[in-house]
Amino acid sequence: MQFPTTRMRRLRKTPQIRKILSETKLNPENFIYPMFIKENLKDGQKEHIDTMPGQYRYSLNDAVDEAKRLENLGLSSVLIFGMPENKDEEGSSAWDKKGIVQNTVRRLKEETDLVVITDVCLCQYTSHGHCGIIKDEKIINDETLECLSKIALSHAEAGADIVAPSDMMDGRIDAIRVDLDLNGYDDTIIMSYAAKYASAFYAPFREAVCSAPCFGDRKTYQMNPPNINEALKEAELDIIEGADILMVKPAIAYLDVIKAIKEEFKVPIAAYQVSGEYSMIKAGINAGYLTEDVIYESLISIKRAGADLIISHFAPEFLKHNMFEY
Ligand code: PBG
Ligand code: ZN
């Protein structure tokens, strides 16, 4: 059948018809909200992150209050990033049982029903800002694994539902799984940043949490943007090592990667709409060049590509304004 019998516009005729025929839908449960918690920040003095308009660094108490407010709006999960008072060569404050992330997790698990996810990495905690241990200006893979395991275990002990290693060292999922299991945390979920690219879209985040590397870049551990076969290999290895959920990061510039991994492996996939994606859209809206509809459009594209979960700074805005339809 073809034109004039077939008319595609018939199914676009009214908002109601378009609505019932939407192939993809965003639900509140799809969203994970990243939060930045700064150790020793005074309550009531949340700091605006200038590179990410509308996002803040919170004190522990303020973060818990904000999380409760968002839970009431329908948020289901948060991803916790800590900003420690003290940094050193090894990033040892990252596995402190009384560290900022560990304290935040305990409070959130006591006072909310949110799914609490923690970022497991060293870069906010090391004086050099790299995601691993350094010797002679090189990031040493295998020694870093011990640190990552200690961090993940301390998060699990604090009550984290999901630990999310973002370092991109080889073998970290296996190392973390083994240590969690040995210590009785066999039901702590691992969400691996499986395909994490060395992306310039992370710049606002590094400014936000002071984690920029003080020399070199992250290209010897994060992935090279032209590659997709490598992403499939990373995903496969992480599944073999015991990852429960795989993540692709960034999202919008890597929709093909989300789709390829989802098609190849039937496991839950998360996609991270990173700081630069958020700030770029915000800047366009604030300048009046774009309307807020681009927020929905960017998020639905991530879902359409195959992501089950979307980590996004737009989560609060999205829930508050009920942006579930176009
Ligand atoms: C590092 C880390 C990064 C992000 C989260 N954890 C990127 C990086 O500095 O390489 C980026 C998040 C964002 O841009 O929103 N472990
Ligand atoms: Zn890192």
Short mmCIF file of C-alpha atoms and ligand atoms in Angstrom, two decimals:
data_model
loop_
_atom_site.label_atom_id
_atom_site.label_comp_id
_atom_site.label_asym_id
_atom_site.label_seq_id
_atom_site.Cartn_x
_atom_site.Cartn_y
_atom_site.Cartn_z
CA MET A 1 0.00 0.00 0.00
CA GLN A 2 1.28 3.46 -0.79
CA PHE A 3 0.21 7.07 -1.11
CA PRO A 4 -2.57 8.16 -1.35
CA THR A 5 -4.01 5.12 0.51
CA THR A 6 -1.24 5.12 3.05
CA ARG A 7 -0.92 8.41 4.85
CA MET A 8 1.59 8.59 7.70
CA ARG A 9 0.16 11.88 8.90
CA ARG A 10 -3.08 10.13 9.95
CA LEU A 11 -1.34 8.87 13.09
CA ARG A 12 -0.02 12.31 13.98
CA LYS A 13 -3.37 14.04 13.76
CA THR A 14 -4.05 15.05 17.38
CA PRO A 15 -2.11 15.23 20.63
CA GLN A 16 -4.20 12.33 21.97
CA ILE A 17 -3.45 10.09 19.02
CA ARG A 18 0.23 10.96 19.16
CA LYS A 19 0.22 10.21 22.86
CA ILE A 20 -1.30 6.73 22.67
CA LEU A 21 1.04 5.82 19.85
CA SER A 22 4.29 6.96 21.50
CA GLU A 23 6.73 4.08 21.10
CA THR A 24 9.00 5.19 23.90
CA LYS A 25 8.12 6.60 27.31
CA LEU A 26 10.06 8.10 30.15
CA ASN A 27 9.06 7.09 33.67
CA PRO A 28 10.15 8.59 36.99
CA GLU A 29 11.84 5.24 37.79
CA ASN A 30 14.16 5.71 34.83
CA PHE A 31 15.97 8.59 36.50
CA ILE A 32 19.05 8.65 38.69
CA TYR A 33 20.05 12.04 40.09
CA PRO A 34 23.77 12.76 40.63
CA MET A 35 24.43 14.74 43.84
CA PHE A 36 27.61 16.44 45.05
CA ILE A 37 28.21 16.37 48.81
CA LYS A 38 31.00 18.49 50.23
CA GLU A 39 32.60 17.57 53.52
CA ASN A 40 32.46 20.29 56.19
CA LEU A 41 30.36 22.63 54.11
CA LYS A 42 28.07 24.61 56.44
CA ASP A 43 24.39 23.78 56.44
CA GLY A 44 22.23 26.28 54.60
CA GLN A 45 25.18 27.37 52.45
CA LYS A 46 24.87 25.20 49.38
CA GLU A 47 27.30 26.34 46.71
CA HIS A 48 26.09 27.06 43.20
CA ILE A 49 28.18 25.32 40.52
CA ASP A 50 28.74 28.07 37.98
CA THR A 51 29.73 25.69 35.19
CA MET A 52 26.45 23.79 35.73
CA PRO A 53 23.69 26.38 36.13
CA GLY A 54 21.08 25.23 38.64
CA GLN A 55 23.26 22.52 40.27
CA TYR A 56 24.80 22.76 43.73
CA ARG A 57 27.33 21.33 46.14
CA TYR A 58 25.52 20.39 49.35
CA SER A 59 26.44 19.86 52.97
CA LEU A 60 25.51 16.43 54.30
CA ASN A 61 22.35 17.65 56.05
CA ASP A 62 21.26 19.77 53.10
CA ALA A 63 21.85 16.85 50.73
CA VAL A 64 19.62 14.62 52.82
CA ASP A 65 16.90 17.31 52.87
CA GLU A 66 17.16 17.79 49.11
CA ALA A 67 17.04 14.03 48.52
CA LYS A 68 13.87 13.81 50.62
CA ARG A 69 12.29 16.66 48.68
CA LEU A 70 13.11 14.90 45.40
CA GLU A 71 11.83 11.59 46.70
CA ASN A 72 8.51 13.32 47.32
CA LEU A 73 8.54 14.50 43.71
CA GLY A 74 8.89 10.87 42.61
CA LEU A 75 12.64 10.35 42.39
CA SER A 76 13.75 6.73 42.96
CA SER A 77 17.55 6.83 42.92
CA VAL A 78 20.52 9.04 43.60
CA LEU A 79 24.18 8.77 42.60
CA ILE A 80 26.45 10.13 45.31
CA PHE A 81 29.72 12.00 44.65
CA GLY A 82 31.83 13.08 47.61
CA MET A 83 34.14 16.05 47.96
CA PRO A 84 36.54 15.31 50.82
CA GLU A 85 38.28 17.85 53.02
CA ASN A 86 41.61 16.07 52.63
CA LYS A 87 43.36 14.66 49.57
CA ASP A 88 46.58 12.64 49.41
CA GLU A 89 48.66 10.66 46.89
CA GLU A 90 46.59 7.50 47.33
CA GLY A 91 43.20 9.08 47.86
CA SER A 92 42.86 7.36 51.25
CA SER A 93 39.92 9.49 52.41
CA ALA A 94 37.88 7.65 49.76
CA TRP A 95 37.69 4.50 51.92
CA ASP A 96 37.40 6.22 55.30
CA LYS A 97 34.48 4.58 57.14
CA LYS A 98 33.52 8.05 58.37
CA GLY A 99 34.11 9.67 54.98
CA ILE A 100 31.65 12.04 53.37
CA VAL A 101 30.13 9.44 51.04
CA GLN A 102 29.88 6.77 53.73
CA ASN A 103 28.18 9.21 56.13
CA THR A 104 25.79 10.40 53.45
CA VAL A 105 24.86 6.85 52.46
CA ARG A 106 24.07 5.90 56.08
CA ARG A 107 21.80 8.92 56.49
CA LEU A 108 20.01 8.39 53.17
CA LYS A 109 19.38 4.73 53.94
CA GLU A 110 18.04 5.61 57.40
CA GLU A 111 15.83 8.47 56.32
CA THR A 112 14.65 7.70 52.78
CA ASP A 113 13.60 4.77 50.59
CA LEU A 114 15.81 5.91 47.74
CA VAL A 115 18.03 3.47 45.88
CA VAL A 116 21.45 4.76 46.88
CA ILE A 117 24.23 4.44 44.32
CA THR A 118 27.81 5.53 44.97
CA ASP A 119 30.50 6.60 42.55
CA VAL A 120 33.60 4.51 43.24
CA CYS A 121 36.75 6.32 42.12
CA LEU A 122 39.87 8.04 43.37
CA CYS A 123 40.04 11.27 41.38
CA GLN A 124 38.21 13.50 43.89
CA TYR A 125 40.41 12.10 46.66
CA THR A 126 43.90 12.07 45.14
CA SER A 127 46.14 15.14 45.29
CA HIS A 128 47.03 14.60 41.59
CA GLY A 129 43.42 14.18 40.42
CA HIS A 130 43.92 10.91 38.52
CA CYS A 131 41.61 7.91 38.92
CA GLY A 132 44.45 5.58 39.95
CA ILE A 133 47.68 5.20 41.88
CA ILE A 134 50.66 6.90 40.24
CA LYS A 135 54.27 5.83 39.84
CA ASP A 136 56.67 7.78 37.60
CA GLU A 137 53.76 9.71 36.13
CA LYS A 138 52.06 6.46 35.08
CA ILE A 139 48.72 5.22 36.38
CA ILE A 140 49.40 1.77 37.84
CA ASN A 141 46.49 -0.55 37.14
CA ASP A 142 46.86 -3.47 39.54
CA GLU A 143 47.75 -1.50 42.66
CA THR A 144 44.75 0.72 42.02
CA LEU A 145 42.43 -2.29 42.19
CA GLU A 146 43.13 -2.74 45.91
CA CYS A 147 42.11 0.86 46.59
CA LEU A 148 38.96 0.59 44.51
CA SER A 149 37.93 -2.58 46.36
CA LYS A 150 38.43 -0.86 49.69
CA ILE A 151 36.27 2.06 48.56
CA ALA A 152 33.49 -0.18 47.26
CA LEU A 153 33.53 -2.25 50.44
CA SER A 154 33.30 0.86 52.64
CA HIS A 155 30.30 2.05 50.62
CA ALA A 156 28.63 -1.36 50.90
CA GLU A 157 29.26 -1.38 54.67
CA ALA A 158 27.58 2.03 54.90
CA GLY A 159 24.55 0.54 53.16
CA ALA A 160 24.91 1.47 49.48
CA ASP A 161 22.51 -0.52 47.29
CA ILE A 162 24.70 -0.15 44.21
CA VAL A 163 28.39 0.68 43.81
CA ALA A 164 29.42 2.25 40.51
CA PRO A 165 33.13 2.14 39.67
CA SER A 166 34.04 4.92 37.22
CA ASP A 167 37.83 4.58 37.09
CA MET A 168 38.23 2.41 33.95
CA MET A 169 41.06 0.25 35.34
CA ASP A 170 41.22 -3.29 33.94
CA GLY A 171 39.93 -6.02 36.23
CA ARG A 172 38.20 -3.71 38.73
CA ILE A 173 34.81 -5.40 38.53
CA ASP A 174 36.32 -8.76 39.40
CA ALA A 175 38.40 -7.26 42.21
CA ILE A 176 35.40 -5.47 43.71
CA ARG A 177 33.04 -8.46 43.34
CA VAL A 178 35.52 -10.80 45.06
CA ASP A 179 36.07 -8.41 47.98
CA LEU A 180 32.38 -7.67 48.44
CA ASP A 181 31.55 -11.38 48.44
CA LEU A 182 34.36 -12.27 50.84
CA ASN A 183 32.98 -9.75 53.30
CA GLY A 184 29.36 -10.85 53.11
CA TYR A 185 28.12 -8.21 50.65
CA ASP A 186 27.17 -10.66 47.93
CA ASP A 187 23.92 -8.83 47.25
CA THR A 188 25.48 -5.39 46.73
CA ILE A 189 24.88 -4.54 43.09
CA ILE A 190 27.69 -3.42 40.78
CA MET A 191 26.89 -0.89 38.08
CA SER A 192 30.05 -0.60 35.99
CA TYR A 193 30.94 2.40 33.93
CA ALA A 194 31.67 -0.14 31.19
CA ALA A 195 32.07 2.16 28.21
CA LYS A 196 33.37 5.41 29.58
CA TYR A 197 34.96 7.62 26.96
CA ALA A 198 37.76 10.15 27.43
CA SER A 199 35.33 12.98 26.79
CA ALA A 200 35.64 16.75 26.77
CA PHE A 201 32.03 16.83 27.98
CA TYR A 202 33.25 16.15 31.54
CA ALA A 203 34.81 19.60 31.96
CA PRO A 204 32.01 21.22 34.04
CA PHE A 205 31.99 18.23 36.42
CA ARG A 206 35.72 18.45 37.09
CA GLU A 207 35.26 22.11 37.92
CA ALA A 208 32.31 21.21 40.14
CA VAL A 209 34.13 18.62 42.26
CA CYS A 210 37.75 19.78 41.79
CA SER A 211 38.90 16.53 40.20
CA ALA A 212 40.80 17.65 37.11
CA PRO A 213 44.10 15.76 36.72
CA CYS A 214 47.05 18.04 37.55
CA PHE A 215 49.16 16.57 34.72
CA GLY A 216 48.35 14.70 31.53
CA ASP A 217 44.85 13.46 30.74
CA ARG A 218 42.74 10.33 31.22
CA LYS A 219 43.30 8.89 27.74
CA THR A 220 45.37 5.91 28.93
CA TYR A 221 42.40 4.58 30.87
CA GLN A 222 39.19 6.07 29.45
CA MET A 223 38.11 4.99 25.97
CA ASN A 224 38.97 6.55 22.64
CA PRO A 225 35.84 8.25 21.18
CA PRO A 226 36.07 6.68 17.67
CA ASN A 227 35.75 3.13 19.02
CA ILE A 228 32.66 0.99 19.36
CA ASN A 229 33.97 -2.58 19.04
CA GLU A 230 36.10 -1.78 22.04
CA ALA A 231 32.98 -0.74 23.94
CA LEU A 232 31.39 -4.12 23.23
CA LYS A 233 34.55 -5.83 24.47
CA GLU A 234 34.56 -3.72 27.65
CA ALA A 235 30.90 -4.60 28.21
CA GLU A 236 31.55 -8.30 27.70
CA LEU A 237 34.49 -8.31 30.12
CA ASP A 238 32.53 -6.45 32.78
CA ILE A 239 29.67 -8.93 32.51
CA ILE A 240 32.10 -11.84 32.81
CA GLU A 241 33.69 -10.19 35.84
CA GLY A 242 30.31 -9.84 37.52
CA ALA A 243 28.78 -6.47 36.66
CA ASP A 244 24.99 -6.41 37.13
CA ILE A 245 24.27 -3.17 35.26
CA LEU A 246 26.38 -1.60 32.51
CA MET A 247 26.75 2.09 31.91
CA VAL A 248 27.62 4.12 28.83
CA LYS A 249 29.02 7.61 29.33
CA PRO A 250 28.51 10.27 27.95
CA ALA A 251 25.07 9.66 26.47
CA ILE A 252 24.04 11.94 23.61
CA ALA A 253 27.27 11.68 21.61
CA TYR A 254 27.29 7.89 22.17
CA LEU A 255 23.72 6.79 21.42
CA ASP A 256 25.05 4.21 18.96
CA VAL A 257 27.10 2.65 21.74
CA ILE A 258 24.06 2.42 24.02
CA LYS A 259 22.11 0.73 21.25
CA ALA A 260 24.88 -1.69 20.31
CA ILE A 261 25.46 -2.81 23.89
CA LYS A 262 21.74 -3.17 24.58
CA GLU A 263 21.26 -5.28 21.47
CA GLU A 264 24.23 -7.51 22.17
CA PHE A 265 23.82 -8.10 25.91
CA LYS A 266 20.48 -8.54 27.59
CA VAL A 267 21.40 -6.79 30.82
CA PRO A 268 20.14 -3.49 32.28
CA ILE A 269 21.85 -0.51 30.68
CA ALA A 270 22.35 2.90 32.24
CA ALA A 271 23.40 5.99 30.31
CA TYR A 272 25.00 9.06 31.88
CA GLN A 273 23.96 12.42 30.49
CA VAL A 274 27.11 14.12 31.73
CA SER A 275 27.81 17.60 33.00
CA GLY A 276 28.78 19.04 29.61
CA GLU A 277 25.61 17.75 27.99
CA TYR A 278 23.57 19.33 30.78
CA SER A 279 25.44 22.65 30.69
CA MET A 280 25.32 22.89 26.91
CA ILE A 281 21.53 22.53 26.89
CA LYS A 282 21.16 24.88 29.88
CA ALA A 283 23.31 27.49 28.20
CA GLY A 284 21.19 27.31 25.07
CA ILE A 285 17.98 27.69 27.06
CA ASN A 286 19.35 30.50 29.23
CA ALA A 287 20.53 32.38 26.15
CA GLY A 288 17.09 32.05 24.61
CA TYR A 289 18.38 30.07 21.62
CA LEU A 290 16.55 26.89 22.66
CA THR A 291 13.33 26.09 24.48
CA GLU A 292 13.01 23.70 27.41
CA ASP A 293 11.55 21.09 25.06
CA VAL A 294 15.12 20.09 24.20
CA ILE A 295 15.43 18.57 27.68
CA TYR A 296 12.69 16.06 26.93
CA GLU A 297 14.02 15.43 23.44
CA SER A 298 17.53 14.70 24.68
CA LEU A 299 16.26 12.32 27.37
CA ILE A 300 13.80 10.45 25.14
CA SER A 301 16.61 9.89 22.61
CA ILE A 302 18.66 8.17 25.33
CA LYS A 303 15.71 5.94 26.24
CA ARG A 304 14.97 5.21 22.58
CA ALA A 305 18.58 4.16 22.03
CA GLY A 306 18.04 1.46 24.66
CA ALA A 307 18.94 2.85 28.08
CA ASP A 308 16.87 1.49 30.95
CA LEU A 309 18.25 4.01 33.40
CA ILE A 310 19.26 7.61 32.78
CA ILE A 311 21.63 9.48 35.05
CA SER A 312 20.86 13.14 34.55
CA HIS A 313 21.11 16.50 36.25
CA PHE A 314 17.76 17.29 34.67
CA ALA A 315 16.00 14.73 36.90
CA PRO A 316 14.60 17.27 39.42
CA GLU A 317 13.38 19.66 36.74
CA PHE A 318 11.90 16.80 34.78
CA LEU A 319 9.97 15.44 37.74
CA LYS A 320 8.89 18.85 39.00
CA HIS A 321 7.45 19.95 35.68
CA ASN A 322 6.09 16.55 34.80
CA MET A 323 7.82 16.56 31.44
CA PHE A 324 6.65 13.09 30.53
CA GLU A 325 5.07 14.08 27.26
CA TYR A 326 6.22 16.11 24.38
C1 PBG B 1 35.71 10.39 37.12
C2 PBG B 1 34.34 10.86 36.79
C3 PBG B 1 34.00 11.66 35.71
C4 PBG B 1 32.67 11.94 35.79
C5 PBG B 1 32.19 11.26 36.89
N1 PBG B 1 33.24 10.60 37.51
C6 PBG B 1 34.74 12.09 34.54
C7 PBG B 1 36.15 12.40 34.58
O1 PBG B 1 36.59 13.32 35.29
O2 PBG B 1 36.89 11.74 33.85
C8 PBG B 1 31.96 12.83 34.82
C9 PBG B 1 30.61 13.20 35.15
C10 PBG B 1 30.09 14.34 34.40
O3 PBG B 1 30.76 15.00 33.57
O4 PBG B 1 28.92 14.62 34.63
N2 PBG B 1 35.77 9.20 37.80
ZN ZN B 2 37.89 9.12 38.59
#
